Coordinates of C-alpha atoms in Angstrom, one line a residue:
X27 CA -38.4 8.7 9.3
X28 CA -34.0 8.3 9.2
X29 CA -32.4 5.8 7.3
X30 CA -30.2 3.0 9.1
X31 CA -26.9 5.1 8.4
X32 CA -28.9 8.2 10.2
X33 CA -29.4 6.2 13.0
X34 CA -25.5 5.6 14.0
X35 CA -24.3 7.1 16.9
X36 CA -21.5 9.2 15.7
X37 CA -20.0 9.9 18.8
X38 CA -19.8 7.7 21.6
X39 CA -18.1 7.3 24.8
X40 CA -16.7 4.3 25.5
X41 CA -15.7 3.2 29.1
X42 CA -12.2 2.7 29.3
X43 CA -11.3 3.0 26.4
X44 CA -8.6 5.7 25.5
X45 CA -8.3 6.3 22.2
X46 CA -4.7 8.0 21.4
X47 CA -4.4 10.9 18.5
X48 CA -1.8 9.3 15.7
X49 CA 1.8 10.5 16.3
X50 CA 2.3 9.8 19.9
X51 CA 3.9 7.0 19.3
X52 CA 6.5 6.4 17.1
X53 CA 6.1 2.8 14.9
X54 CA 9.3 0.3 15.5
X55 CA 11.6 -0.3 13.1
X56 CA 9.6 -2.7 11.0
X57 CA 12.5 -5.4 12.1
X58 CA 11.3 -5.4 15.1
X59 CA 7.7 -5.9 14.1
X60 CA 5.2 -8.7 15.6
X61 CA 2.5 -11.2 15.0
X62 CA -0.8 -10.0 16.4
X63 CA -3.5 -12.7 16.7
X64 CA -6.9 -11.4 17.3
X65 CA -9.6 -14.3 17.9
X66 CA -13.2 -13.5 16.8
X67 CA -15.7 -15.9 18.6
X68 CA -19.5 -16.3 18.3
X69 CA -22.6 -18.1 17.0
X70 CA -23.4 -18.9 13.7
X71 CA -25.0 -15.8 11.6
X72 CA -23.5 -13.0 14.1
X73 CA -21.8 -11.0 11.4
X74 CA -18.1 -12.4 12.5
X75 CA -17.2 -12.5 9.0
X76 CA -18.6 -8.7 8.4
X77 CA -17.3 -7.7 11.2
X78 CA -13.5 -8.7 10.1
X79 CA -13.8 -7.8 6.9
X80 CA -14.8 -4.2 8.4
X81 CA -11.7 -4.0 10.3
X82 CA -9.4 -5.2 7.8
X83 CA -10.6 -2.1 5.5
X84 CA -12.1 -5.0 3.2
X85 CA -15.5 -4.1 1.1
X86 CA -18.0 -6.6 0.9
X87 CA -19.2 -5.9 -2.3
X88 CA -16.4 -4.0 -4.1
X89 CA -12.6 -5.1 -4.6
X90 CA -11.8 -6.8 -1.5
X91 CA -14.3 -9.2 -0.7
X92 CA -14.9 -12.5 1.3
X93 CA -14.4 -14.1 -2.0
X94 CA -10.6 -13.6 -1.4
X95 CA -10.5 -16.1 1.5
X96 CA -11.6 -19.8 2.0
X97 CA -13.7 -21.2 4.3
X98 CA -12.6 -23.6 6.1
X99 CA -13.2 -27.2 5.3
X100 CA -13.8 -28.7 9.1
X101 CA -16.9 -26.7 10.6
X102 CA -14.8 -26.8 14.3
X103 CA -12.0 -25.1 12.5
X104 CA -10.8 -21.6 12.5
X105 CA -10.8 -19.3 9.6
X106 CA -8.0 -17.3 9.4
X107 CA -7.7 -14.1 7.7
X108 CA -4.5 -12.0 7.1
X109 CA -4.2 -9.2 5.7
X110 CA -1.2 -8.1 3.0
X111 CA -1.1 -4.3 4.3
X112 CA -0.2 -5.4 7.9
X113 CA 1.2 -8.8 7.5
X114 CA 1.9 -9.5 11.2
X115 CA -2.0 -9.1 12.1
X116 CA -4.1 -12.3 11.9
X117 CA -7.6 -12.8 12.6
X118 CA -9.3 -16.2 13.5
X119 CA -12.8 -16.4 13.0
X120 CA -14.2 -19.0 15.5
X121 CA -17.6 -21.0 16.0
X122 CA -19.2 -20.9 19.4
X123 CA -21.2 -24.1 19.6
X124 CA -19.0 -26.4 21.1
X125 CA -15.5 -26.4 22.9
X126 CA -13.3 -25.1 20.0
X127 CA -12.4 -21.6 20.8
X128 CA -11.0 -22.9 24.0
X129 CA -8.8 -24.6 22.3
X130 CA -7.5 -21.8 19.8
X131 CA -7.5 -18.7 22.8
X132 CA -4.2 -19.7 24.6
X133 CA -2.3 -18.8 20.6
X134 CA -4.3 -15.5 20.3
X135 CA -3.3 -12.1 22.0
X136 CA -7.0 -10.5 22.2
X137 CA -10.4 -11.8 22.2
X138 CA -13.3 -10.5 20.4
X139 CA -17.0 -12.1 21.7
X140 CA -19.4 -11.3 19.4
X141 CA -23.1 -11.5 19.6
X142 CA -25.9 -9.8 17.6
X143 CA -28.7 -10.6 20.6
X144 CA -28.1 -11.1 24.5
X145 CA -24.4 -12.9 25.4
X146 CA -25.4 -15.9 26.8
X147 CA -23.8 -18.1 29.6
X148 CA -21.5 -19.8 27.0
X149 CA -19.9 -16.1 26.5
X150 CA -19.7 -15.7 30.2
X151 CA -17.7 -18.8 30.3
X152 CA -15.6 -18.1 27.6
X153 CA -14.8 -14.5 28.4
X154 CA -13.8 -16.2 32.2
X155 CA -11.3 -18.2 30.8
X156 CA -9.8 -16.1 28.5
X157 CA -9.3 -13.6 31.5
X158 CA -7.6 -16.7 33.3
X159 CA -5.4 -16.9 30.3
X160 CA -4.0 -13.4 30.9
X161 CA -6.3 -12.6 27.2
X162 CA -7.3 -9.1 26.4
X163 CA -10.9 -9.4 26.1
X164 CA -13.4 -7.2 24.0
X165 CA -17.4 -7.6 23.4
X166 CA -19.0 -6.8 20.6
X167 CA -22.6 -6.3 19.8
X168 CA -23.4 -6.5 16.3
X169 CA -26.9 -5.4 14.2
X170 CA -27.5 -2.6 16.6
X171 CA -29.2 -0.7 13.8
X172 CA -32.0 -3.3 13.6
X173 CA -32.8 -2.3 17.3
X174 CA -32.4 1.3 16.9
X175 CA -34.7 1.4 14.1
X176 CA -37.5 -0.7 15.5
X177 CA -37.5 0.7 18.7
X178 CA -37.4 4.7 16.8
X179 CA -40.7 3.3 15.1
X180 CA -42.2 1.9 17.9
X181 CA -41.4 5.0 21.0
X182 CA -42.1 7.6 18.1
X183 CA -41.6 11.4 19.5
X184 CA -40.3 9.6 23.2
X185 CA -37.8 8.6 21.1
X186 CA -34.2 9.4 22.0
X187 CA -30.9 7.8 20.0
X188 CA -28.4 8.9 23.2
X189 CA -30.7 7.5 26.0
X190 CA -32.0 4.3 23.9
X191 CA -28.2 3.9 23.1
X192 CA -27.2 4.2 26.8
X193 CA -30.2 1.7 28.1
X194 CA -29.2 -0.8 25.0
X195 CA -25.4 -0.7 26.6
X196 CA -26.9 -1.8 29.9
X197 CA -28.5 -4.5 28.8
X198 CA -25.5 -5.9 27.0
X199 CA -23.6 -6.1 29.3
X200 CA -25.9 -7.7 32.3
X201 CA -24.6 -10.7 31.8
X202 CA -20.9 -9.6 32.4
X203 CA -21.9 -7.5 36.0
X204 CA -20.0 -9.5 38.2
X205 CA -17.1 -9.6 36.0
X206 CA -17.0 -5.9 35.3
X207 CA -16.6 -5.3 39.4
X208 CA -13.3 -6.6 39.2
X209 CA -12.3 -5.7 35.6
X210 CA -14.1 -3.2 33.0
X211 CA -14.9 -4.6 30.0
X212 CA -15.2 -2.4 26.6
X213 CA -18.1 -3.0 25.0
X214 CA -17.9 -2.1 21.0
X215 CA -21.3 -1.4 19.2
X216 CA -21.3 -2.3 15.6
X217 CA -24.0 -2.0 12.7
X218 CA -25.0 -4.0 10.7
X219 CA -25.9 -1.8 7.6
X220 CA -22.7 0.1 7.7
X221 CA -20.3 -2.0 9.3
X222 CA -17.6 0.3 8.8
X223 CA -19.0 2.9 11.1
X224 CA -20.1 3.0 14.5
X225 CA -17.5 1.5 16.6
X226 CA -15.3 -0.2 14.2
X227 CA -12.8 3.0 14.2
X228 CA -12.8 3.0 17.7
X229 CA -12.2 -0.9 18.2
X230 CA -9.4 -0.4 15.5
X231 CA -7.7 1.6 18.1
X232 CA -8.4 -0.8 20.5
X233 CA -6.8 -3.3 18.5
X234 CA -3.4 -1.1 17.9
X235 CA -3.3 0.1 21.2
X236 CA -3.6 -3.4 22.9
X237 CA -0.5 -4.4 20.7
X238 CA 1.2 -1.7 21.2
X239 CA 0.7 -2.6 25.2
X240 CA 1.5 -6.3 25.1
X241 CA 5.0 -5.3 23.3
X242 CA 3.8 -6.5 19.9
X243 CA 3.5 -3.5 17.9
X244 CA 1.8 -4.2 14.2
X245 CA 3.2 -2.6 11.4
X246 CA 1.1 0.0 10.4
X247 CA 3.9 2.0 7.9
X248 CA 3.2 -0.8 5.5
X249 CA -0.6 0.3 5.7
X250 CA -0.2 2.2 2.1
X251 CA 1.0 -0.8 0.3
X252 CA -0.9 -2.3 -2.6
X253 CA -3.1 -5.8 -1.4
X254 CA -4.0 -8.5 -3.9
X255 CA -7.3 -7.3 -5.2
X256 CA -10.4 -9.2 -6.7
X257 CA -9.8 -9.6 -9.7
X258 CA -6.5 -10.8 -9.7
X259 CA -8.0 -13.1 -7.1
X260 CA -10.5 -14.3 -9.5
X261 CA -7.3 -15.1 -12.8
X262 CA -5.4 -16.5 -9.9
X263 CA -8.3 -18.9 -9.2
X264 CA -8.9 -19.5 -12.8
X265 CA -5.1 -20.5 -13.8
X266 CA -5.3 -22.9 -10.4
X267 CA -8.4 -24.5 -11.9
X268 CA -7.1 -24.5 -15.3
X269 CA -3.9 -26.4 -15.3
X270 CA -3.5 -26.7 -11.0
X271 CA -0.2 -24.8 -9.5
X272 CA 2.0 -24.9 -12.5
X273 CA -0.7 -22.9 -14.9
X274 CA -0.8 -20.4 -11.5
X275 CA 2.9 -20.2 -11.4
X276 CA 3.5 -19.5 -15.3
X277 CA 0.3 -16.8 -14.7
X278 CA 2.3 -14.9 -11.8
X279 CA 5.2 -15.4 -13.8
X280 CA 3.9 -13.8 -16.7
X281 CA 2.2 -10.6 -14.6
X282 CA 5.5 -10.3 -12.8
X283 CA 7.6 -10.0 -15.9
X284 CA 4.9 -7.8 -17.4
X285 CA 5.4 -5.2 -14.7
X286 CA 9.3 -5.8 -14.6
X287 CA 9.7 -5.1 -18.0
X288 CA 7.3 -2.2 -18.8
X289 CA 8.7 0.3 -20.7
X290 CA 7.9 4.0 -20.2
X291 CA 9.5 6.8 -22.8
X292 CA 9.2 11.0 -21.6
X293 CA 9.0 13.4 -24.5
X294 CA 10.5 17.1 -23.2
X295 CA 9.3 19.2 -26.3
X296 CA 9.5 23.0 -27.4
X297 CA 10.9 26.0 -24.9
X298 CA 14.5 27.3 -24.7
X299 CA 16.6 24.4 -25.0
X300 CA 19.0 25.3 -22.4
X301 CA 16.7 25.4 -19.8
X302 CA 15.0 21.6 -21.4
X303 CA 18.0 20.0 -21.4
X304 CA 18.8 21.5 -17.8
X305 CA 15.7 19.8 -16.8
X306 CA 16.3 16.5 -18.8
X307 CA 19.6 16.1 -17.1
X308 CA 18.4 16.8 -13.8
X309 CA 15.6 14.1 -13.9
X310 CA 19.1 11.6 -15.1
X311 CA 20.8 13.1 -12.4
X312 CA 23.5 14.8 -14.1
X313 CA 24.6 18.7 -14.0
X314 CA 24.9 20.6 -17.0
X315 CA 28.0 19.5 -19.0
X316 CA 28.9 16.4 -17.2
X317 CA 29.4 13.2 -19.6
X318 CA 26.4 12.0 -21.4
X319 CA 24.5 14.9 -20.6
X320 CA 22.3 16.9 -22.7
X321 CA 23.5 19.9 -24.6
X322 CA 23.3 22.3 -27.7
X323 CA 20.9 23.3 -29.6
X324 CA 17.3 21.9 -31.0
X325 CA 18.4 18.2 -32.0
X326 CA 17.4 17.9 -36.4
X327 CA 15.7 14.4 -34.8
X328 CA 14.6 12.9 -31.5
X329 CA 17.8 12.2 -29.1
X330 CA 16.9 9.5 -26.7
X331 CA 18.6 9.7 -23.3
X332 CA 18.3 6.4 -21.6
X333 CA 17.8 6.3 -17.9
X334 CA 21.0 5.8 -15.7
X335 CA 19.0 3.7 -13.1
X336 CA 16.2 2.3 -14.7
X337 CA 17.0 0.4 -18.2
X338 CA 12.9 0.3 -19.1
X339 CA 13.0 4.2 -19.0
X340 CA 13.9 6.7 -21.5
X341 CA 14.0 10.4 -21.7
X342 CA 13.9 11.9 -25.4
X343 CA 14.5 15.7 -27.2
X344 CA 12.3 16.5 -29.3
X345 CA 13.4 18.8 -32.4
X346 CA 11.9 22.1 -32.6
X347 CA 8.6 22.7 -35.3
X348 CA 10.9 25.0 -37.4
X349 CA 9.7 24.0 -41.3
X350 CA 6.7 22.1 -39.9
X351 CA 5.5 25.3 -37.7
X352 CA 2.4 25.0 -39.9
X353 CA 1.8 21.8 -40.0
X354 CA 1.3 20.3 -35.9
X355 CA -0.4 17.0 -37.3
X356 CA 3.1 16.2 -39.7
X357 CA 5.3 17.9 -37.3
X358 CA 4.2 14.9 -34.2
X359 CA 4.2 12.5 -37.0
X360 CA 8.3 12.9 -37.5
X361 CA 8.8 12.7 -34.0
X362 CA 7.3 9.7 -33.7
X363 CA 4.9 11.2 -31.2
X364 CA 2.9 7.6 -30.4
X365 CA 5.8 6.6 -29.1
X366 CA 5.8 8.5 -26.0
X367 CA 3.8 7.9 -22.9
X368 CA 3.7 11.4 -21.3
X369 CA 4.4 15.3 -22.6
X370 CA 6.7 18.1 -21.1
X371 CA 5.6 21.0 -23.1
X372 CA 8.2 23.4 -22.3
X373 CA 6.9 27.3 -22.8
X374 CA 8.1 30.6 -23.7
X375 CA 6.4 33.9 -23.6
X376 CA 6.6 33.9 -27.7
X377 CA 5.8 30.4 -27.9
X378 CA 2.5 30.4 -26.3
X379 CA 1.6 33.4 -27.9
X380 CA 2.1 31.7 -30.9
X381 CA -1.1 30.4 -33.5
X382 CA 1.4 26.9 -34.4
X383 CA 2.1 26.4 -30.5
X384 CA -2.1 26.9 -29.4
X385 CA -1.9 24.4 -32.8
X386 CA 0.1 22.1 -32.2
X387 CA -1.4 21.9 -28.2
X388 CA -4.9 20.9 -30.1
X389 CA -3.7 18.4 -32.1
X390 CA -1.8 17.0 -28.9
X391 CA -5.1 16.9 -27.6
X392 CA -7.0 15.1 -30.7
X393 CA -4.3 12.4 -30.8
X394 CA -5.3 12.0 -26.6
X395 CA -1.4 12.5 -25.7
X396 CA -0.9 13.3 -22.1
X397 CA 1.3 16.5 -21.9
X398 CA 1.6 19.1 -19.7
X399 CA 3.3 22.6 -19.9
X400 CA 6.4 23.5 -18.2
X401 CA 7.9 26.9 -17.5
X402 CA 10.9 28.5 -16.9
X403 CA 10.9 30.5 -13.3
X404 CA 12.9 33.2 -15.1
X405 CA 10.6 33.7 -17.5
X406 CA 8.5 36.5 -16.0
X407 CA 6.6 37.9 -19.5
X408 CA 4.5 35.0 -19.5
X409 CA 0.9 35.8 -20.2
X410 CA -1.2 36.3 -17.6
X411 CA -4.8 34.1 -18.1
X412 CA -6.1 30.2 -17.1
X413 CA -5.1 27.3 -19.0
X414 CA -6.8 24.6 -19.9
X415 CA -3.9 22.1 -19.5
X416 CA -1.9 21.6 -15.9
X417 CA 1.4 24.3 -16.0
X418 CA 4.8 23.7 -13.7
X419 CA 7.0 26.5 -13.0
X420 CA 10.1 25.2 -12.5
X421 CA 13.9 25.8 -12.0
X422 CA 16.7 23.5 -13.1
X423 CA 18.8 24.6 -9.8
X424 CA 16.3 23.8 -7.7
X425 CA 15.0 20.4 -8.6
X426 CA 13.6 19.0 -6.5
X427 CA 11.6 21.9 -5.0
X428 CA 7.9 21.8 -4.0
X429 CA 6.7 22.6 -8.1
X430 CA 8.4 19.5 -9.2
X431 CA 6.7 17.1 -6.2
X432 CA 3.7 19.0 -7.8
X433 CA 4.5 17.6 -10.8
X434 CA 5.0 13.9 -9.7
X435 CA 1.9 14.3 -7.8
X436 CA 0.1 14.9 -10.9
X437 CA 1.5 12.2 -13.2
X438 CA 0.8 10.0 -10.4
X439 CA -3.1 10.7 -11.2
X440 CA -2.3 10.7 -14.8
X441 CA 0.0 7.7 -15.2
X442 CA -1.6 4.1 -15.5
X443 CA 0.4 2.3 -12.4
X444 CA 2.5 0.3 -14.3
X445 CA 4.3 3.3 -16.3
X446 CA 4.3 5.4 -13.0
X447 CA 6.6 2.7 -11.6
X448 CA 8.8 2.8 -14.3
X449 CA 8.9 6.3 -14.5
X450 CA 9.3 6.6 -10.4
X451 CA 12.3 4.0 -10.5
X452 CA 14.0 5.9 -13.5
X453 CA 14.9 9.0 -11.5
X454 CA 17.6 9.9 -8.9
X455 CA 17.0 9.6 -5.4
X456 CA 16.4 13.5 -5.6
X457 CA 14.9 13.7 -2.2
X458 CA 12.7 11.8 0.6
X459 CA 9.5 12.2 -1.2
X460 CA 10.8 10.9 -4.9
X461 CA 12.3 8.0 -2.4
X462 CA 9.0 7.1 -1.2
X463 CA 7.8 6.6 -4.1
X464 CA 10.0 4.5 -5.0
X465 CA 9.1 2.5 -2.1
X466 CA 5.8 2.6 -2.9
X467 CA 6.4 1.7 -6.9
X468 CA 8.6 -1.4 -5.5
X469 CA 5.8 -2.7 -3.1
X470 CA 4.0 -3.4 -6.1
X471 CA 5.4 -6.4 -6.9
X472 CA 5.8 -7.8 -3.5
X473 CA 2.8 -10.1 -3.1
X474 CA 3.3 -11.1 -6.7
X475 CA 7.1 -12.2 -5.4
X476 CA 5.9 -13.8 -2.2
X477 CA 3.4 -16.3 -3.6
X478 CA 5.5 -17.0 -6.8
X479 CA 8.2 -18.0 -4.3
X480 CA 6.1 -20.0 -1.8
X481 CA 4.6 -21.8 -4.9
X482 CA 7.6 -22.5 -6.5
X483 CA 9.3 -23.7 -2.9
X484 CA 12.4 -25.5 -4.6
X485 CA 14.7 -24.9 -1.8
X486 CA 14.3 -26.2 1.6
X487 CA 14.9 -23.3 4.4
X488 CA 17.0 -25.7 7.2
X489 CA 15.1 -25.6 10.7
X490 CA 11.7 -24.5 9.5
X491 CA 9.0 -26.4 8.3
X492 CA 8.7 -24.6 4.8
X493 CA 9.8 -24.3 1.5
X494 CA 10.5 -20.9 -0.4
X495 CA 12.4 -19.7 -3.5
X496 CA 15.6 -18.9 -2.0
X497 CA 17.3 -17.5 -4.9
X498 CA 14.1 -15.7 -6.0
X499 CA 14.0 -14.1 -2.5
X500 CA 17.6 -13.0 -2.7
X501 CA 17.1 -11.5 -6.6
X502 CA 14.7 -9.4 -6.1
X503 CA 16.1 -8.2 -2.2
X504 CA 19.3 -7.0 -4.5
X505 CA 17.1 -5.4 -6.6
X506 CA 15.5 -3.4 -4.0
X507 CA 19.2 -2.3 -2.5
X508 CA 19.6 -1.4 -6.0
X509 CA 17.2 0.8 -7.0
X510 CA 16.8 2.5 -3.8
X511 CA 21.0 3.4 -4.2
X512 CA 22.5 1.2 -1.6
X513 CA 24.7 -0.8 -4.1
X514 CA 28.1 0.0 -4.3
X515 CA 28.0 2.1 -7.3
X516 CA 25.2 4.3 -6.5
X517 CA 27.0 5.1 -3.3
X518 CA 30.5 6.0 -5.6
X519 CA 28.5 8.1 -7.6
X520 CA 26.5 9.6 -4.8
X521 CA 30.0 10.6 -2.7
X522 CA 31.3 12.1 -5.9
X523 CA 28.7 14.9 -6.5
X524 CA 28.6 15.2 -2.7
X525 CA 31.5 15.3 -1.6
X526 CA 30.8 13.2 1.6
X527 CA 33.7 10.0 1.6
X528 CA 31.9 6.6 0.8
X529 CA 33.0 5.3 4.2
X530 CA 30.6 7.9 5.9
X531 CA 27.8 7.1 3.4
X532 CA 28.2 3.8 4.7
X533 CA 27.9 4.4 8.0
X534 CA 23.8 5.7 7.8
X535 CA 23.5 1.6 6.2
X536 CA 21.7 0.2 9.0
X537 CA 19.5 -2.8 7.8
X538 CA 21.0 -6.0 7.4
X539 CA 19.5 -5.8 3.6
X540 CA 20.7 -2.7 3.2
X541 CA 24.4 -3.6 3.7
X542 CA 24.1 -7.1 1.9
X543 CA 21.9 -9.4 0.1
X544 CA 22.9 -12.9 0.7
X545 CA 21.5 -16.5 0.6
X546 CA 22.5 -16.7 4.2
X547 CA 21.0 -13.3 5.5
X548 CA 17.7 -14.5 3.7
X549 CA 17.5 -18.0 5.2
X550 CA 18.3 -16.7 8.7
X551 CA 15.6 -14.3 8.3
X552 CA 13.0 -16.7 6.7
X553 CA 12.6 -18.7 10.2
X554 CA 12.5 -15.5 12.6
X555 CA 9.1 -14.8 10.0
X556 CA 7.6 -17.3 10.9
X557 CA 7.5 -16.9 14.8
X558 CA 4.0 -17.5 14.2
X559 CA 4.6 -21.4 15.1
X560 CA 5.0 -24.4 12.7
X561 CA 2.1 -25.8 15.2
X562 CA -0.6 -22.9 12.7
X563 CA 0.4 -24.0 9.5
X564 CA -1.9 -26.6 8.9
X565 CA -4.5 -23.7 9.4
X566 CA -2.6 -21.6 6.2
X567 CA -3.0 -25.2 4.7
X568 CA -6.9 -24.9 4.4
X569 CA -7.5 -20.9 4.8
X570 CA -5.5 -18.7 3.2
X571 CA -6.5 -18.1 -0.2
X572 CA -5.4 -20.7 -3.1
X573 CA -2.8 -22.1 -1.0
X574 CA -4.6 -25.3 -0.5
X575 CA -2.7 -27.0 -2.9
X576 CA 0.7 -27.1 -0.8
X577 CA 1.6 -28.5 1.8
X578 CA 2.6 -25.3 3.7
X579 CA 2.3 -23.0 1.4
X580 CA 0.3 -20.4 3.6
X581 CA 3.0 -19.9 6.0
X582 CA 5.7 -19.9 3.4
X583 CA 4.0 -16.7 1.9
X584 CA 3.4 -14.6 5.2
X585 CA 6.9 -15.5 6.2
X586 CA 7.8 -14.2 2.0
X587 CA 6.0 -11.4 1.9
X588 CA 7.1 -10.3 5.8
X589 CA 10.7 -10.4 4.8
X590 CA 10.1 -8.6 1.7
X591 CA 7.7 -6.1 2.8
X592 CA 9.6 -5.2 6.0
X593 CA 13.5 -5.5 4.1
X594 CA 12.0 -2.8 1.7
X595 CA 10.9 -0.9 4.3
X596 CA 13.9 -0.6 6.2
X597 CA 16.3 -0.1 3.2
X598 CA 14.4 3.0 2.1
X599 CA 14.4 4.3 5.5
X600 CA 18.3 3.8 5.0
X601 CA 18.1 5.6 1.3
X602 CA 17.0 8.8 3.4
X603 CA 19.5 8.7 6.0
X604 CA 22.2 8.3 2.8
X605 CA 20.3 11.2 1.2
X606 CA 19.7 13.1 4.3
X607 CA 24.0 13.0 4.6
X608 CA 24.6 13.7 1.3
X609 CA 22.8 17.1 1.7
X610 CA 24.6 17.9 4.7
X611 CA 28.1 17.4 4.0
X612 CA 29.9 19.4 7.0

């Protein structure tokens, strides 16, 4: 007998639904992203919550669960779902047992009518009302796998999945036959056992397509941003229960401080000192021979070279083994190996062939120190054969390059997220890939800053019925600008190295925040970010996680998050254009 998952129809022809391939439409600039609201209406127990979680990519039993959302205090009020990765996208879960959906459909852009059995006259009436208001409409039938399983058991050898699905579609759509004569209404079948499969991907595509058609395109470029994890939400809830808002503020501030204060220490050991120093200099954005660059032979003691971009990161040039060649453990103790988060172990042909170097590698493994091998691309005498550690063949003259980016990808897998963040921010803007990784690193803090701003709420914003900490938002946005190399000092340094005048580099900065961050600019953006309408502020109050005690906390968080994430995205694009101009001086 087939399992429920095997009953899922993997390929279904959807009437009147054209799913466009990726890349057919360019995402609009972040400043032009709009709020897009989806009303999900249905009776109790039909699977509305599970459907919304599937559409938002939440795993009911995993990291992102329904525990992250507050249920409505009033049974007739909508439950609002927001996704940090899509700050403009909201889902309203509406009951169908009275007239309440009518009150909210006018605020929505798309209506999903949901049932787990047959659609009733109440569904038809609501659909008719939505179409009269020129709202887009989709029908969703949940728990289809249960029907399929029952029919397969009854029909036995006569069972045909394709024919059964076709018959189900016909039966399900019968109440809408008269309406369908004027306008086809798309139907989506959803599994109760595996709601993330079946038609959910197609429904996601329909939502995205509808948002574009209505001129309210979603900010899908932010899909990779960190979202609030289940464990962090549980900790926030615990802090709130222990000491209210003040305790929650202390917890978030402590968490944010811990992230911002993370140190990263990278050790460079062995190999040819000249090549090792060239790599070290490249990682600091310096050329060999520049003031402050590493040079000379092996040092007698570890020498610290602070990052020029990130004060909490340092690169360490370690001495050679020399007299301690036969005592790898003592050598590692002498260079304070436990100080370093990661070690780049440089290779030369004679070193790899030596027993002392082999002993050193084994000792590093005993100490559980993370390391990789770095080989000079000009060393063509390296002995062949597999090595247990990963080997990266670099050229100091070609950093960055494919092998360097492969090394960054390896570090992403091996370093904890807070350490990786510190390392990425310590790098100069070597390539478009590095800038992208910097943006991803900075995005880790966005939701914390936004939540802290909405909780502190120390400065009322004129003309907007919310309160955010303008000083905090302004300071963090200015930090993003510096980290991405858009401040005056960074541009002057890049101009000096590339020969491109600062004035021409500044022409590539197009976003308002990239040109300069002021309290006035942040205040103006806050007013624009609340375009969802102040009339729904009360909905945020009761529905958005953890913000119930605040008068307007939900919408303040929403606005703060939009500003931080969109400005970060826009400034990263500015940095890409500036780098491209610097690399093309002609």
